[in-house]
């Protein structure tokens, strides 16, 4: 008789500890800075990208840690909170730009610089909101579903599998909205932007799998409630 293969239960922690709050705060700061940097188009040889390219993957790595340690509901709460803060930051930029400034040459120059630097950010936030919300939700859902299926083993497979699916959805949605804002015109440049963005972000996450795994292990060992929540 063939025996059914069984897997250990999936374990999670509650969010009532300092670690979740710290990761949530870092995640929000990384995303806000990424939104500002993404307003600038960057050309590195034949590669078309934006100024937030080196920051954005960190938000996904943090999302992986939160999903693995605290579960899908906690990850969803982190995503929504992060974007609420990002929208708030965008509204603050709008108010700052709208406030009357000094009328001298220096004041006008500063006003123009603020408008050029922060003016496109609301559209970038919209692109980031829709892309990151979809991508991170898919990423977290896939990771947690795999954990519920296989338990604690094969963390590397969860991280790599969920990242690939989530990053593709994120990149496609973000680039579709943000391309015109940062000056990308034509299908060739757009395809370059999407493909390079997806490959870069996914590759960074794959390369950081050992680091992400080590961070997850560190948090699990120090999180007092880890294992108290099962799914």
Coordinates of C-alpha atoms in Angstrom, one line a residue:
X1 CA 0.0 0.0 0.0
X2 CA 1.3 3.4 -1.0
X3 CA 1.6 5.8 2.0
X4 CA 0.6 9.4 1.6
X5 CA 3.4 11.8 2.1
X6 CA 2.9 14.1 5.0
X7 CA 4.5 17.4 5.6
X8 CA 5.1 19.3 8.9
X9 CA 2.5 22.0 9.7
X10 CA 3.1 25.6 8.6
X11 CA 4.1 27.7 11.6
X12 CA 3.8 31.5 11.9
X13 CA 4.2 34.2 14.6
X14 CA 1.9 36.8 15.8
X15 CA 2.6 40.5 14.9
X16 CA 2.6 41.7 18.5
X17 CA 6.4 42.0 18.7
X18 CA 9.0 44.7 17.9
X19 CA 10.3 42.8 14.9
X20 CA 7.2 43.2 12.8
X21 CA 7.0 46.9 13.5
X22 CA 10.6 47.5 12.6
X23 CA 10.3 45.6 9.3
X24 CA 7.1 47.4 8.4
X25 CA 8.8 50.8 9.0
X26 CA 11.8 49.9 6.9
X27 CA 9.5 48.6 4.2
X28 CA 7.6 51.9 4.1
X29 CA 10.7 54.0 4.0
X30 CA 12.2 51.9 1.2
X31 CA 9.0 52.2 -0.9
X32 CA 8.7 56.0 -0.4
X33 CA 12.3 56.6 -1.4
X34 CA 11.9 54.2 -4.4
X35 CA 8.9 56.2 -5.6
X36 CA 11.0 59.4 -5.5
X37 CA 13.9 57.8 -7.3
X38 CA 11.6 56.2 -9.9
X39 CA 10.6 59.7 -11.2
X40 CA 14.1 59.8 -12.8
X41 CA 14.8 57.8 -15.9
X42 CA 18.2 56.2 -15.9
X43 CA 20.2 55.0 -18.9
X44 CA 23.1 52.6 -18.1
X45 CA 24.5 51.8 -21.5
X46 CA 21.8 49.9 -23.4
X47 CA 19.8 49.3 -20.2
X48 CA 16.8 51.5 -19.5
X49 CA 15.7 51.7 -15.9
X50 CA 14.8 54.3 -13.2
X51 CA 16.4 55.9 -10.2
X52 CA 14.7 53.6 -7.7
X53 CA 16.1 50.4 -9.2
X54 CA 18.5 49.6 -6.4
X55 CA 16.0 50.2 -3.6
X56 CA 12.8 48.5 -4.8
X57 CA 14.0 44.9 -4.5
X58 CA 14.6 45.4 -0.8
X59 CA 10.9 46.0 -0.3
X60 CA 10.2 42.6 -1.8
X61 CA 12.8 40.9 0.4
X62 CA 11.2 42.4 3.5
X63 CA 7.8 41.2 2.1
X64 CA 9.2 37.7 1.9
X65 CA 10.5 37.8 5.5
X66 CA 7.1 39.1 6.8
X67 CA 5.1 36.5 4.7
X68 CA 7.3 33.6 5.9
X69 CA 7.4 34.5 9.6
X70 CA 4.0 36.2 10.1
X71 CA 1.7 34.8 7.4
X72 CA -0.5 36.2 4.6
X73 CA -2.8 38.4 6.7
X74 CA 0.2 40.1 8.3
X75 CA 1.9 40.6 4.9
X76 CA -1.4 42.1 3.5
X77 CA -1.6 44.5 6.5
X78 CA 2.1 45.5 5.9
X79 CA 1.3 46.1 2.2
X80 CA -1.8 48.2 2.8
X81 CA 0.0 50.2 5.6
X82 CA 3.0 50.8 3.4
X83 CA 1.0 52.2 0.6
X84 CA -1.2 54.3 2.9
X85 CA 2.0 56.0 4.1
X86 CA 3.3 56.3 0.5
X87 CA 0.0 58.0 -0.5
X88 CA 0.3 60.3 2.5
X89 CA 3.9 61.2 1.4
X90 CA 2.6 62.0 -2.0
X91 CA -0.1 64.3 -0.6
X92 CA 2.6 66.0 1.5
X93 CA 4.6 66.7 -1.7
X94 CA 1.6 68.2 -3.4
X95 CA 1.0 70.5 -0.4
X96 CA 4.7 71.5 -0.3
X97 CA 4.6 72.4 -4.0
X98 CA 1.3 74.3 -3.7
X99 CA 2.5 76.5 -0.8
X100 CA 3.5 80.0 -1.9
X101 CA 7.2 80.4 -1.9
X102 CA 9.6 83.3 -2.0
X103 CA 9.4 85.4 -5.2
X104 CA 13.2 86.1 -5.5
X105 CA 15.4 84.3 -8.0
X106 CA 16.5 81.7 -5.5
X107 CA 13.0 81.0 -4.3
X108 CA 11.7 80.5 -7.8
X109 CA 14.6 78.2 -8.6
X110 CA 13.9 76.1 -5.6
X111 CA 10.2 76.0 -6.5
X112 CA 11.0 74.8 -10.0
X113 CA 13.4 72.1 -8.6
X114 CA 10.7 70.8 -6.3
X115 CA 8.2 70.7 -9.0
X116 CA 10.6 68.8 -11.3
X117 CA 11.7 66.4 -8.7
X118 CA 8.4 65.7 -6.8
X119 CA 5.8 66.8 -9.3
X120 CA 5.6 63.4 -11.2
X121 CA 5.7 61.4 -8.0
X122 CA 1.8 61.1 -7.6
X123 CA 1.7 59.2 -10.9
X124 CA 4.7 57.1 -9.9
X125 CA 2.9 56.4 -6.6
X126 CA -0.2 55.3 -8.6
X127 CA 2.0 53.0 -10.7
X128 CA 3.8 51.7 -7.6
X129 CA 0.5 51.3 -5.7
X130 CA -1.2 49.1 -8.4
X131 CA 2.0 47.2 -9.3
X132 CA 3.3 46.6 -5.8
X133 CA -0.1 45.9 -4.4
X134 CA -0.7 43.2 -7.0
X135 CA 2.8 41.9 -7.1
X136 CA 3.4 41.7 -3.3
X137 CA -0.1 40.2 -2.7
X138 CA 0.6 37.5 -5.3
X139 CA 4.2 37.0 -3.9
X140 CA 2.9 36.6 -0.4
X141 CA 0.0 34.4 -1.3
X142 CA 2.2 32.0 -3.3
X143 CA 4.8 31.8 -0.6
X144 CA 2.3 31.1 2.2
X145 CA 0.4 28.6 0.1
X146 CA 3.6 26.7 -0.6
X147 CA 4.5 26.8 3.1
X148 CA 1.0 25.4 4.0
X149 CA 1.6 22.6 1.5
X150 CA 5.1 21.7 2.5
X151 CA 5.7 23.1 6.0
X152 CA 9.0 24.5 7.0
X153 CA 11.3 22.7 4.5
X154 CA 12.2 24.1 1.1
X155 CA 12.3 27.7 2.1
X156 CA 14.5 28.5 -0.9
X157 CA 11.9 27.1 -3.3
X158 CA 9.2 29.3 -1.7
X159 CA 11.3 32.4 -2.0
X160 CA 12.3 31.9 -5.6
X161 CA 8.9 30.6 -6.8
X162 CA 6.9 33.4 -5.2
X163 CA 9.4 36.1 -6.3
X164 CA 9.3 35.3 -9.9
X165 CA 5.5 35.4 -10.2
X166 CA 5.1 38.5 -8.0
X167 CA 7.9 40.5 -9.7
X168 CA 6.5 39.9 -13.2
X169 CA 3.0 41.2 -12.2
X170 CA 4.5 44.1 -10.4
X171 CA 6.9 45.1 -13.2
X172 CA 4.4 44.9 -16.0
X173 CA 1.8 47.0 -14.2
X174 CA 4.3 49.6 -12.9
X175 CA 6.1 50.0 -16.2
X176 CA 2.8 50.4 -18.1
X177 CA 1.9 53.5 -16.0
X178 CA 5.3 54.9 -15.2
X179 CA 6.9 54.7 -18.6
X180 CA 5.5 58.0 -19.9
X181 CA 6.2 59.8 -16.7
X182 CA 10.0 59.2 -16.9
X183 CA 10.2 59.8 -20.6
X184 CA 10.1 56.3 -22.1
X185 CA 8.6 56.4 -25.6
X186 CA 8.2 53.7 -28.2
X187 CA 7.6 50.0 -27.8
X188 CA 11.3 49.1 -28.0
X189 CA 12.2 51.2 -25.0
X190 CA 9.1 50.1 -23.1
X191 CA 9.9 46.4 -23.7
X192 CA 13.5 47.1 -22.6
X193 CA 12.2 48.7 -19.5
X194 CA 9.8 45.8 -18.6
X195 CA 12.3 43.0 -19.4
X196 CA 15.3 44.6 -17.7
X197 CA 13.2 45.6 -14.7
X198 CA 11.8 42.1 -14.3
X199 CA 15.1 40.3 -14.8
X200 CA 17.0 42.7 -12.6
X201 CA 14.5 42.6 -9.7
X202 CA 14.1 38.8 -9.9
X203 CA 17.8 38.2 -10.2
X204 CA 18.5 40.4 -7.2
X205 CA 16.0 38.5 -5.1
X206 CA 17.5 35.2 -6.3
X207 CA 21.0 36.3 -5.4
X208 CA 19.8 37.5 -2.0
X209 CA 18.0 34.2 -1.2
X210 CA 20.9 33.1 1.2
X211 CA 20.7 36.5 2.9
X212 CA 16.9 36.4 3.1
X213 CA 17.0 32.9 4.4
X214 CA 19.5 33.9 7.1
X215 CA 17.4 36.9 8.1
X216 CA 14.3 34.7 8.3
X217 CA 16.1 32.2 10.4
X218 CA 17.4 34.9 12.7
X219 CA 13.9 36.4 13.2
X220 CA 12.3 33.0 13.8
X221 CA 14.8 32.2 16.5
X222 CA 14.2 35.5 18.3
X223 CA 10.5 35.8 17.7
X224 CA 9.0 34.6 21.0
X225 CA 5.6 33.8 19.4
X226 CA 6.9 31.9 16.4
X227 CA 5.1 28.6 16.2
X228 CA 2.2 29.8 18.2
X229 CA 0.1 30.5 15.1
X230 CA -0.4 27.5 12.8
X231 CA -2.1 27.3 9.4

